[in-house]
Tab-separated table of N, CA, C and O in Angstrom:
chain	number	residue	atom	x	y	z
A	17	GLN	N	0.818	-1.182	0.000
A	17	GLN	CA	0.000	0.000	0.000
A	17	GLN	C	0.870	1.258	0.000
A	17	GLN	O	1.894	1.309	0.683
A	18	VAL	N	0.435	2.233	-0.788
A	18	VAL	CA	1.154	3.488	-0.890
A	18	VAL	C	0.270	4.617	-0.353
A	18	VAL	O	-0.951	4.601	-0.525
A	19	GLN	N	0.881	5.568	0.306
A	19	GLN	CA	0.148	6.714	0.833
A	19	GLN	C	-0.015	7.764	-0.261
A	19	GLN	O	0.950	8.125	-0.931
A	20	LEU	N	-1.237	8.259	-0.420
A	20	LEU	CA	-1.553	9.204	-1.478
A	20	LEU	C	-2.229	10.441	-0.904
A	20	LEU	O	-3.109	10.336	-0.052
A	21	VAL	N	-1.825	11.602	-1.389
A	21	VAL	CA	-2.403	12.860	-0.942
A	21	VAL	C	-2.713	13.737	-2.142
A	21	VAL	O	-1.806	14.140	-2.868
A	22	GLU	N	-4.001	14.042	-2.334
A	22	GLU	CA	-4.424	14.893	-3.438
A	22	GLU	C	-4.356	16.364	-3.047
A	22	GLU	O	-4.488	16.720	-1.875
A	23	SER	N	-4.198	17.204	-4.053
A	23	SER	CA	-4.232	18.639	-3.849
A	23	SER	C	-4.596	19.317	-5.163
A	23	SER	O	-4.586	18.692	-6.215
A	24	GLY	N	-4.915	20.590	-5.093
A	24	GLY	CA	-5.191	21.361	-6.291
A	24	GLY	C	-6.654	21.614	-6.571
A	24	GLY	O	-6.988	22.331	-7.520
A	25	GLY	N	-7.531	21.048	-5.769
A	25	GLY	CA	-8.945	21.281	-5.969
A	25	GLY	C	-9.329	22.692	-5.600
A	25	GLY	O	-8.564	23.425	-4.975
A	26	GLY	N	-10.522	23.070	-5.997
A	26	GLY	CA	-10.999	24.404	-5.696
A	26	GLY	C	-12.232	24.754	-6.484
A	26	GLY	O	-12.875	23.892	-7.083
A	27	LEU	N	-12.556	26.020	-6.474
A	27	LEU	CA	-13.718	26.536	-7.183
A	27	LEU	C	-13.288	27.185	-8.485
A	27	LEU	O	-12.370	28.010	-8.505
A	28	VAL	N	-13.939	26.805	-9.558
A	28	VAL	CA	-13.625	27.352	-10.871
A	28	VAL	C	-14.917	27.501	-11.658
A	28	VAL	O	-15.864	26.737	-11.468
A	29	GLN	N	-14.962	28.477	-12.526
A	29	GLN	CA	-16.158	28.674	-13.336
A	29	GLN	C	-16.138	27.773	-14.560
A	29	GLN	O	-15.085	27.324	-15.015
A	30	ALA	N	-17.316	27.507	-15.087
A	30	ALA	CA	-17.435	26.659	-16.266
A	30	ALA	C	-16.572	27.187	-17.401
A	30	ALA	O	-16.525	28.393	-17.650
A	31	GLY	N	-15.903	26.268	-18.073
A	31	GLY	CA	-15.014	26.634	-19.159
A	31	GLY	C	-13.581	26.832	-18.718
A	31	GLY	O	-12.677	26.915	-19.556
A	32	GLY	N	-13.370	26.892	-17.423
A	32	GLY	CA	-12.039	27.100	-16.885
A	32	GLY	C	-11.245	25.820	-16.767
A	32	GLY	O	-11.692	24.742	-17.173
A	33	SER	N	-10.066	25.946	-16.186
A	33	SER	CA	-9.157	24.817	-16.042
A	33	SER	C	-8.671	24.682	-14.614
A	33	SER	O	-8.656	25.643	-13.845
A	34	LEU	N	-8.271	23.473	-14.286
A	34	LEU	CA	-7.750	23.177	-12.964
A	34	LEU	C	-6.791	22.006	-13.095
A	34	LEU	O	-7.009	21.103	-13.908
A	35	ARG	N	-5.750	22.020	-12.298
A	35	ARG	CA	-4.781	20.935	-12.306
A	35	ARG	C	-4.695	20.303	-10.926
A	35	ARG	O	-4.341	20.967	-9.954
A	36	LEU	N	-5.011	19.029	-10.861
A	36	LEU	CA	-4.928	18.289	-9.620
A	36	LEU	C	-3.608	17.542	-9.535
A	36	LEU	O	-3.069	17.099	-10.544
A	37	SER	N	-3.113	17.405	-8.325
A	37	SER	CA	-1.893	16.653	-8.088
A	37	SER	C	-2.147	15.588	-7.041
A	37	SER	O	-3.016	15.736	-6.187
A	38	CYS	N	-1.389	14.534	-7.119
A	38	CYS	CA	-1.465	13.452	-6.145
A	38	CYS	C	-0.047	13.045	-5.810
A	38	CYS	O	0.668	12.504	-6.657
A	39	ALA	N	0.352	13.325	-4.590
A	39	ALA	CA	1.690	12.991	-4.135
A	39	ALA	C	1.687	11.621	-3.476
A	39	ALA	O	0.863	11.348	-2.603
A	40	ALA	N	2.605	10.781	-3.890
A	40	ALA	CA	2.700	9.429	-3.365
A	40	ALA	C	3.967	9.259	-2.549
A	40	ALA	O	5.014	9.806	-2.889
A	41	SER	N	3.849	8.514	-1.497
A	41	SER	CA	5.002	8.214	-0.662
A	41	SER	C	5.696	6.961	-1.159
A	41	SER	O	5.166	6.218	-1.984
A	42	GLY	N	6.881	6.730	-0.646
A	42	GLY	CA	7.594	5.524	-0.979
A	42	GLY	C	8.488	5.643	-2.200
A	42	GLY	O	8.487	6.658	-2.901
A	43	ARG	N	9.202	4.586	-2.461
A	43	ARG	CA	10.151	4.556	-3.566
A	43	ARG	C	9.723	3.631	-4.692
A	43	ARG	O	10.529	3.339	-5.579
A	44	THR	N	8.484	3.168	-4.653
A	44	THR	CA	7.976	2.234	-5.649
A	44	THR	C	6.796	2.794	-6.424
A	44	THR	O	5.951	2.046	-6.906
A	45	PHE	N	6.736	4.097	-6.571
A	45	PHE	CA	5.635	4.750	-7.268
A	45	PHE	C	5.461	4.206	-8.683
A	45	PHE	O	4.340	4.001	-9.152
A	46	SER	N	6.569	3.969	-9.363
A	46	SER	CA	6.514	3.493	-10.737
A	46	SER	C	5.986	2.068	-10.850
A	46	SER	O	5.717	1.596	-11.957
A	47	SER	N	5.823	1.384	-9.738
A	47	SER	CA	5.301	0.025	-9.736
A	47	SER	C	3.775	-0.017	-9.769
A	47	SER	O	3.191	-1.097	-9.822
A	48	TYR	N	3.144	1.147	-9.742
A	48	TYR	CA	1.697	1.217	-9.677
A	48	TYR	C	1.079	1.834	-10.921
A	48	TYR	O	1.571	2.838	-11.444
A	49	VAL	N	0.007	1.226	-11.369
A	49	VAL	CA	-0.916	1.899	-12.270
A	49	VAL	C	-1.653	2.925	-11.419
A	49	VAL	O	-2.062	2.626	-10.295
A	50	MET	N	-1.800	4.112	-11.941
A	50	MET	CA	-2.451	5.166	-11.184
A	50	MET	C	-3.741	5.601	-11.867
A	50	MET	O	-3.833	5.618	-13.096
A	51	GLY	N	-4.699	5.962	-11.054
A	51	GLY	CA	-5.977	6.376	-11.603
A	51	GLY	C	-6.592	7.535	-10.848
A	51	GLY	O	-6.235	7.815	-9.702
A	52	TRP	N	-7.503	8.204	-11.519
A	52	TRP	CA	-8.313	9.252	-10.915
A	52	TRP	C	-9.773	8.828	-10.952
A	52	TRP	O	-10.256	8.316	-11.964
A	53	PHE	N	-10.453	9.064	-9.858
A	53	PHE	CA	-11.881	8.808	-9.742
A	53	PHE	C	-12.540	10.045	-9.157
A	53	PHE	O	-11.878	10.890	-8.559
A	54	ARG	N	-13.832	10.129	-9.334
A	54	ARG	CA	-14.555	11.243	-8.735
A	54	ARG	C	-15.924	10.784	-8.270
A	54	ARG	O	-16.464	9.793	-8.750
A	55	GLN	N	-16.459	11.512	-7.330
A	55	GLN	CA	-17.778	11.217	-6.815
A	55	GLN	C	-18.543	12.514	-6.615
A	55	GLN	O	-18.143	13.360	-5.813
A	56	ALA	N	-19.609	12.657	-7.365
A	56	ALA	CA	-20.462	13.824	-7.251
A	56	ALA	C	-21.475	13.606	-6.134
A	56	ALA	O	-21.769	12.460	-5.772
A	57	PRO	N	-22.014	14.674	-5.588
A	57	PRO	CA	-22.998	14.541	-4.511
A	57	PRO	C	-24.169	13.653	-4.917
A	57	PRO	O	-24.788	13.872	-5.959
A	58	GLY	N	-24.452	12.647	-4.106
A	58	GLY	CA	-25.566	11.759	-4.364
A	58	GLY	C	-25.362	10.771	-5.489
A	58	GLY	O	-26.317	10.096	-5.889
A	59	LYS	N	-24.148	10.660	-5.998
A	59	LYS	CA	-23.880	9.754	-7.107
A	59	LYS	C	-22.799	8.746	-6.748
A	59	LYS	O	-22.069	8.914	-5.776
A	60	GLU	N	-22.714	7.712	-7.559
A	60	GLU	CA	-21.704	6.685	-7.361
A	60	GLU	C	-20.342	7.172	-7.822
A	60	GLU	O	-20.226	8.105	-8.621
A	61	ARG	N	-19.316	6.531	-7.303
A	61	ARG	CA	-17.963	6.831	-7.728
A	61	ARG	C	-17.819	6.564	-9.222
A	61	ARG	O	-18.316	5.562	-9.740
A	62	GLU	N	-17.126	7.441	-9.915
A	62	GLU	CA	-16.974	7.358	-11.356
A	62	GLU	C	-15.507	7.328	-11.752
A	62	GLU	O	-14.691	8.093	-11.235
A	63	PHE	N	-15.188	6.452	-12.668
A	63	PHE	CA	-13.836	6.387	-13.205
A	63	PHE	C	-13.580	7.596	-14.092
A	63	PHE	O	-14.396	7.944	-14.943
A	64	VAL	N	-12.425	8.213	-13.909
A	64	VAL	CA	-12.062	9.394	-14.682
A	64	VAL	C	-10.944	9.089	-15.671
A	64	VAL	O	-11.069	9.344	-16.865
A	65	ALA	N	-9.850	8.547	-15.161
A	65	ALA	CA	-8.697	8.282	-16.016
A	65	ALA	C	-7.727	7.347	-15.324
A	65	ALA	O	-7.710	7.237	-14.103
A	66	ALA	N	-6.906	6.678	-16.118
A	66	ALA	CA	-5.866	5.816	-15.595
A	66	ALA	C	-4.634	5.936	-16.471
A	66	ALA	O	-4.726	6.247	-17.664
A	67	ILE	N	-3.494	5.673	-15.882
A	67	ILE	CA	-2.234	5.768	-16.602
A	67	ILE	C	-1.350	4.595	-16.219
A	67	ILE	O	-1.301	4.184	-15.061
A	68	SER	N	-0.660	4.056	-17.202
A	68	SER	CA	0.163	2.885	-16.989
A	68	SER	C	1.430	3.224	-16.213
A	68	SER	O	1.726	4.381	-15.932
A	69	TRP	N	2.181	2.214	-15.888
A	69	TRP	CA	3.368	2.351	-15.045
A	69	TRP	C	4.339	3.418	-15.527
A	69	TRP	O	4.795	4.249	-14.731
A	70	SER	N	4.652	3.391	-16.803
A	70	SER	CA	5.617	4.329	-17.361
A	70	SER	C	4.958	5.566	-17.957
A	70	SER	O	5.654	6.499	-18.362
A	71	GLY	N	3.639	5.566	-18.019
A	71	GLY	CA	2.923	6.699	-18.567
A	71	GLY	C	2.674	6.625	-20.057
A	71	GLY	O	2.154	7.582	-20.641
A	72	ASP	N	3.017	5.521	-20.673
A	72	ASP	CA	2.871	5.394	-22.119
A	72	ASP	C	1.438	5.126	-22.554
A	72	ASP	O	1.098	5.371	-23.712
A	73	THR	N	0.615	4.634	-21.643
A	73	THR	CA	-0.768	4.326	-21.966
A	73	THR	C	-1.704	5.081	-21.038
A	73	THR	O	-1.509	5.091	-19.820
A	74	ARG	N	-2.721	5.691	-21.632
A	74	ARG	CA	-3.702	6.451	-20.864
A	74	ARG	C	-5.102	6.038	-21.281
A	74	ARG	O	-5.373	5.806	-22.449
A	75	VAL	N	-5.989	5.974	-20.307
A	75	VAL	CA	-7.376	5.621	-20.552
A	75	VAL	C	-8.253	6.642	-19.848
A	75	VAL	O	-7.966	7.044	-18.719
A	76	TYR	N	-9.331	7.046	-20.522
A	76	TYR	CA	-10.214	8.064	-19.975
A	76	TYR	C	-11.659	7.609	-19.980
A	76	TYR	O	-12.089	6.853	-20.849
A	77	GLY	N	-12.392	8.092	-19.004
A	77	GLY	CA	-13.818	7.879	-19.020
A	77	GLY	C	-14.452	8.700	-20.123
A	77	GLY	O	-13.931	9.753	-20.512
A	78	ASP	N	-15.573	8.225	-20.632
A	78	ASP	CA	-16.219	8.894	-21.757
A	78	ASP	C	-16.579	10.350	-21.457
A	78	ASP	O	-16.522	11.208	-22.340
A	79	SER	N	-16.940	10.626	-20.243
A	79	SER	CA	-17.396	11.958	-19.894
A	79	SER	C	-16.288	13.008	-19.872
A	79	SER	O	-16.583	14.206	-19.907
A	80	VAL	N	-15.036	12.572	-19.827
A	80	VAL	CA	-13.934	13.528	-19.734
A	80	VAL	C	-12.971	13.451	-20.904
A	80	VAL	O	-12.074	14.296	-21.017
A	81	LYS	N	-13.146	12.479	-21.764
A	81	LYS	CA	-12.242	12.301	-22.889
A	81	LYS	C	-12.206	13.554	-23.761
A	81	LYS	O	-13.237	14.093	-24.137
A	82	GLY	N	-10.996	13.995	-24.068
A	82	GLY	CA	-10.822	15.183	-24.871
A	82	GLY	C	-10.694	16.449	-24.059
A	82	GLY	O	-10.290	17.487	-24.592
A	83	ARG	N	-11.035	16.381	-22.791
A	83	ARG	CA	-10.969	17.555	-21.921
A	83	ARG	C	-9.938	17.406	-20.809
A	83	ARG	O	-9.317	18.389	-20.409
A	84	PHE	N	-9.772	16.187	-20.309
A	84	PHE	CA	-8.847	15.927	-19.210
A	84	PHE	C	-7.616	15.191	-19.718
A	84	PHE	O	-7.685	14.423	-20.678
A	85	THR	N	-6.501	15.411	-19.043
A	85	THR	CA	-5.271	14.722	-19.365
A	85	THR	C	-4.611	14.214	-18.090
A	85	THR	O	-4.338	14.996	-17.179
A	86	ILE	N	-4.378	12.919	-18.039
A	86	ILE	CA	-3.693	12.334	-16.901
A	86	ILE	C	-2.217	12.183	-17.241
A	86	ILE	O	-1.853	11.855	-18.369
A	87	SER	N	-1.369	12.437	-16.278
A	87	SER	CA	0.063	12.299	-16.481
A	87	SER	C	0.721	11.935	-15.157
A	87	SER	O	0.102	12.015	-14.100
A	88	ARG	N	1.969	11.529	-15.239
A	88	ARG	CA	2.690	11.187	-14.022
A	88	ARG	C	4.151	11.545	-14.167
A	88	ARG	O	4.708	11.552	-15.267
A	89	ASP	N	4.773	11.826	-13.060
A	89	ASP	CA	6.197	12.085	-12.997
A	89	ASP	C	6.754	11.129	-11.954
A	89	ASP	O	6.672	11.392	-10.753
A	90	ASN	N	7.283	10.024	-12.427
A	90	ASN	CA	7.773	9.002	-11.505
A	90	ASN	C	8.961	9.489	-10.677
A	90	ASN	O	9.178	9.024	-9.563
A	91	GLY	N	9.727	10.407	-11.242
A	91	GLY	CA	10.852	10.961	-10.506
A	91	GLY	C	10.416	11.789	-9.314
A	91	GLY	O	11.146	11.912	-8.329
A	92	LYS	N	9.221	12.368	-9.397
A	92	LYS	CA	8.676	13.179	-8.317
A	92	LYS	C	7.598	12.455	-7.525
A	92	LYS	O	6.998	13.036	-6.625
A	93	ASN	N	7.343	11.205	-7.874
A	93	ASN	CA	6.296	10.428	-7.211
A	93	ASN	C	4.967	11.175	-7.204
A	93	ASN	O	4.272	11.234	-6.185
A	94	THR	N	4.624	11.730	-8.345
A	94	THR	CA	3.433	12.566	-8.423
A	94	THR	C	2.584	12.229	-9.637
A	94	THR	O	3.104	12.020	-10.736
A	95	LEU	N	1.296	12.196	-9.419
A	95	LEU	CA	0.298	11.990	-10.452
A	95	LEU	C	-0.444	13.301	-10.666
A	95	LEU	O	-0.693	14.038	-9.710
A	96	TYR	N	-0.818	13.577	-11.913
A	96	TYR	CA	-1.506	14.819	-12.233
A	96	TYR	C	-2.783	14.558	-13.019
A	96	TYR	O	-2.914	13.552	-13.710
A	97	LEU	N	-3.694	15.493	-12.919
A	97	LEU	CA	-4.878	15.487	-13.755
A	97	LEU	C	-5.134	16.923	-14.199
A	97	LEU	O	-5.533	17.761	-13.399
A	98	GLN	N	-4.872	17.182	-15.462
A	98	GLN	CA	-5.150	18.485	-16.035
A	98	GLN	C	-6.577	18.490	-16.552
A	98	GLN	O	-6.933	17.686	-17.416
A	99	MET	N	-7.381	19.375	-16.024
A	99	MET	CA	-8.786	19.446	-16.380
A	99	MET	C	-9.062	20.755	-17.103
A	99	MET	O	-8.887	21.832	-16.538
A	100	ASN	N	-9.495	20.649	-18.340
A	100	ASN	CA	-9.823	21.809	-19.153
A	100	ASN	C	-11.291	21.789	-19.538
A	100	ASN	O	-11.959	20.762	-19.453
A	101	SER	N	-11.779	22.923	-19.985
A	101	SER	CA	-13.171	23.042	-20.415
A	101	SER	C	-14.121	22.457	-19.379
A	101	SER	O	-15.020	21.677	-19.695
A	102	LEU	N	-13.922	22.840	-18.157
A	102	LEU	CA	-14.694	22.273	-17.060
A	102	LEU	C	-16.171	22.618	-17.154
A	102	LEU	O	-16.542	23.711	-17.589
A	103	LYS	N	-16.982	21.670	-16.744
A	103	LYS	CA	-18.428	21.807	-16.746
A	103	LYS	C	-18.961	21.630	-15.334
A	103	LYS	O	-18.320	20.987	-14.511
A	104	PRO	N	-20.124	22.174	-15.049
A	104	PRO	CA	-20.703	21.986	-13.719
A	104	PRO	C	-20.819	20.520	-13.318
A	104	PRO	O	-20.673	20.191	-12.137
A	105	GLU	N	-21.067	19.643	-14.273
A	105	GLU	CA	-21.187	18.227	-13.976
A	105	GLU	C	-19.864	17.570	-13.608
A	105	GLU	O	-19.831	16.401	-13.218
A	106	ASP	N	-18.770	18.303	-13.728
A	106	ASP	CA	-17.477	17.803	-13.281
A	106	ASP	C	-17.294	17.976	-11.777
A	106	ASP	O	-16.311	17.497	-11.214
A	107	THR	N	-18.217	18.657	-11.158
A	107	THR	CA	-18.145	18.910	-9.729
A	107	THR	C	-18.155	17.605	-8.940
A	107	THR	O	-18.922	16.691	-9.230
A	108	GLY	N	-17.303	17.531	-7.937
A	108	GLY	CA	-17.261	16.358	-7.095
A	108	GLY	C	-15.952	16.269	-6.343
A	108	GLY	O	-15.081	17.130	-6.471
A	109	VAL	N	-15.835	15.230	-5.568
A	109	VAL	CA	-14.590	14.954	-4.870
A	109	VAL	C	-13.747	14.043	-5.748
A	109	VAL	O	-14.206	12.984	-6.179
A	110	TYR	N	-12.532	14.458	-6.004
A	110	TYR	CA	-11.633	13.704	-6.866
A	110	TYR	C	-10.613	12.947	-6.033
A	110	TYR	O	-9.970	13.508	-5.146
A	111	TYR	N	-10.488	11.671	-6.341
A	111	TYR	CA	-9.573	10.794	-5.625
A	111	TYR	C	-8.530	10.218	-6.570
A	111	TYR	O	-8.847	9.846	-7.696
A	112	CYS	N	-7.313	10.127	-6.106
A	112	CYS	CA	-6.318	9.366	-6.838
A	112	CYS	C	-6.193	8.002	-6.177
A	112	CYS	O	-6.478	7.836	-4.984
A	113	ALA	N	-5.795	7.025	-6.952
A	113	ALA	CA	-5.710	5.665	-6.454
A	113	ALA	C	-4.593	4.922	-7.158
A	113	ALA	O	-4.221	5.255	-8.284
A	114	ALA	N	-4.076	3.908	-6.488
A	114	ALA	CA	-2.982	3.107	-7.020
A	114	ALA	C	-3.402	1.659	-7.152
A	114	ALA	O	-4.069	1.113	-6.269
A	115	SER	N	-3.004	1.052	-8.258
A	115	SER	CA	-3.311	-0.338	-8.537
A	115	SER	C	-2.044	-1.083	-8.913
A	115	SER	O	-1.178	-0.535	-9.589
A	116	SER	N	-1.958	-2.328	-8.486
A	116	SER	CA	-0.793	-3.148	-8.821
A	116	SER	C	-0.873	-3.703	-10.234
A	116	SER	O	0.142	-4.123	-10.789
A	117	THR	N	-2.075	-3.700	-10.811
A	117	THR	CA	-2.277	-4.261	-12.139
A	117	THR	C	-3.110	-3.337	-13.009
A	117	THR	O	-3.729	-2.392	-12.531
A	118	TRP	N	-3.142	-3.627	-14.299
A	118	TRP	CA	-3.941	-2.873	-15.242
A	118	TRP	C	-5.410	-3.255	-15.157
A	118	TRP	O	-6.257	-2.617	-15.794
A	119	LYS	N	-5.717	-4.288	-14.377
A	119	LYS	CA	-7.090	-4.737	-14.225
A	119	LYS	C	-7.897	-3.832	-13.304
A	119	LYS	O	-9.107	-3.995	-13.180
A	120	GLY	N	-7.248	-2.925	-12.648
A	120	GLY	CA	-7.954	-1.970	-11.816
A	120	GLY	C	-8.218	-2.404	-10.393
A	120	GLY	O	-9.275	-2.072	-9.843
A	121	ASP	N	-7.302	-3.119	-9.814
A	121	ASP	CA	-7.433	-3.506	-8.413
A	121	ASP	C	-6.828	-2.426	-7.526
A	121	ASP	O	-5.778	-2.604	-6.916
A	122	TYR	N	-7.518	-1.309	-7.480
A	122	TYR	CA	-7.038	-0.170	-6.706
A	122	TYR	C	-7.215	-0.431	-5.221
A	122	TYR	O	-8.341	-0.537	-4.727
A	123	ASP	N	-6.123	-0.511	-4.512
A	123	ASP	CA	-6.174	-0.790	-3.086
A	123	ASP	C	-5.574	0.316	-2.235
A	123	ASP	O	-5.520	0.194	-1.009
A	124	SER	N	-5.115	1.377	-2.864
A	124	SER	CA	-4.621	2.544	-2.139
A	124	SER	C	-5.336	3.777	-2.652
A	124	SER	O	-5.380	4.015	-3.857
A	125	TRP	N	-5.872	4.545	-1.729
A	125	TRP	CA	-6.668	5.720	-2.095
A	125	TRP	C	-6.256	6.943	-1.292
A	125	TRP	O	-5.872	6.838	-0.128
A	126	GLY	N	-6.352	8.097	-1.928
A	126	GLY	CA	-6.101	9.336	-1.228
A	126	GLY	C	-7.335	9.808	-0.501
A	126	GLY	O	-8.398	9.190	-0.556
A	127	GLN	N	-7.211	10.929	0.182
A	127	GLN	CA	-8.317	11.489	0.948
A	127	GLN	C	-9.322	12.230	0.074
A	127	GLN	O	-10.469	12.424	0.476
A	128	GLY	N	-8.902	12.642	-1.095
A	128	GLY	CA	-9.777	13.340	-2.007
A	128	GLY	C	-9.610	14.848	-1.937
A	128	GLY	O	-9.213	15.394	-0.915
A	129	THR	N	-9.916	15.499	-3.032
A	129	THR	CA	-9.888	16.949	-3.086
A	129	THR	C	-11.137	17.437	-3.812
A	129	THR	O	-11.537	16.877	-4.826
A	130	GLN	N	-11.762	18.452	-3.267
A	130	GLN	CA	-13.029	18.942	-3.795
A	130	GLN	C	-12.822	19.828	-5.009
A	130	GLN	O	-12.008	20.756	-4.993
A	131	VAL	N	-13.575	19.544	-6.050
A	131	VAL	CA	-13.602	20.371	-7.251
A	131	VAL	C	-15.030	20.849	-7.448
A	131	VAL	O	-15.952	20.041	-7.531
A	132	THR	N	-15.194	22.145	-7.515
A	132	THR	CA	-16.513	22.722	-7.724
A	132	THR	C	-16.484	23.624	-8.944
A	132	THR	O	-15.687	24.562	-9.010
A	133	VAL	N	-17.343	23.329	-9.890
A	133	VAL	CA	-17.428	24.104	-11.125
A	133	VAL	C	-18.759	24.842	-11.137
A	133	VAL	O	-19.820	24.220	-11.133
A	134	SER	N	-18.692	26.138	-11.159
A	134	SER	CA	-19.897	26.954	-11.162
A	134	SER	C	-20.304	27.302	-12.580
A	134	SER	O	-19.463	27.434	-13.474
A	135	ALA	N	-21.599	27.452	-12.773
A	135	ALA	CA	-22.118	27.806	-14.080
A	135	ALA	C	-21.935	29.284	-14.376
A	135	ALA	O	-21.780	29.683	-15.531
């Protein structure tokens, strides 16, 4: 298990941009597939994006494809989520998570960071 801490959330107006960060502890960050999830008020957790160990492969949820970009810096043990063209429906708590496999067995989660997009 790796310790994860999200940051960068906040209030932004529709059409704006925000960059989330997820700092990971330990020296084995590159051993994890990393992902972003979000949960809007009253809704189920939703997959946002995932990135492979080296960052060569990226997968996005349909609702964010073309607007969000996931990236990682293994040297800094940090995961990022660049969010552009934000919409009110993007509002929610965003979590980063770590998985040992590409199958999505995420067993390490951060505390989450709130993103609020106003109309």
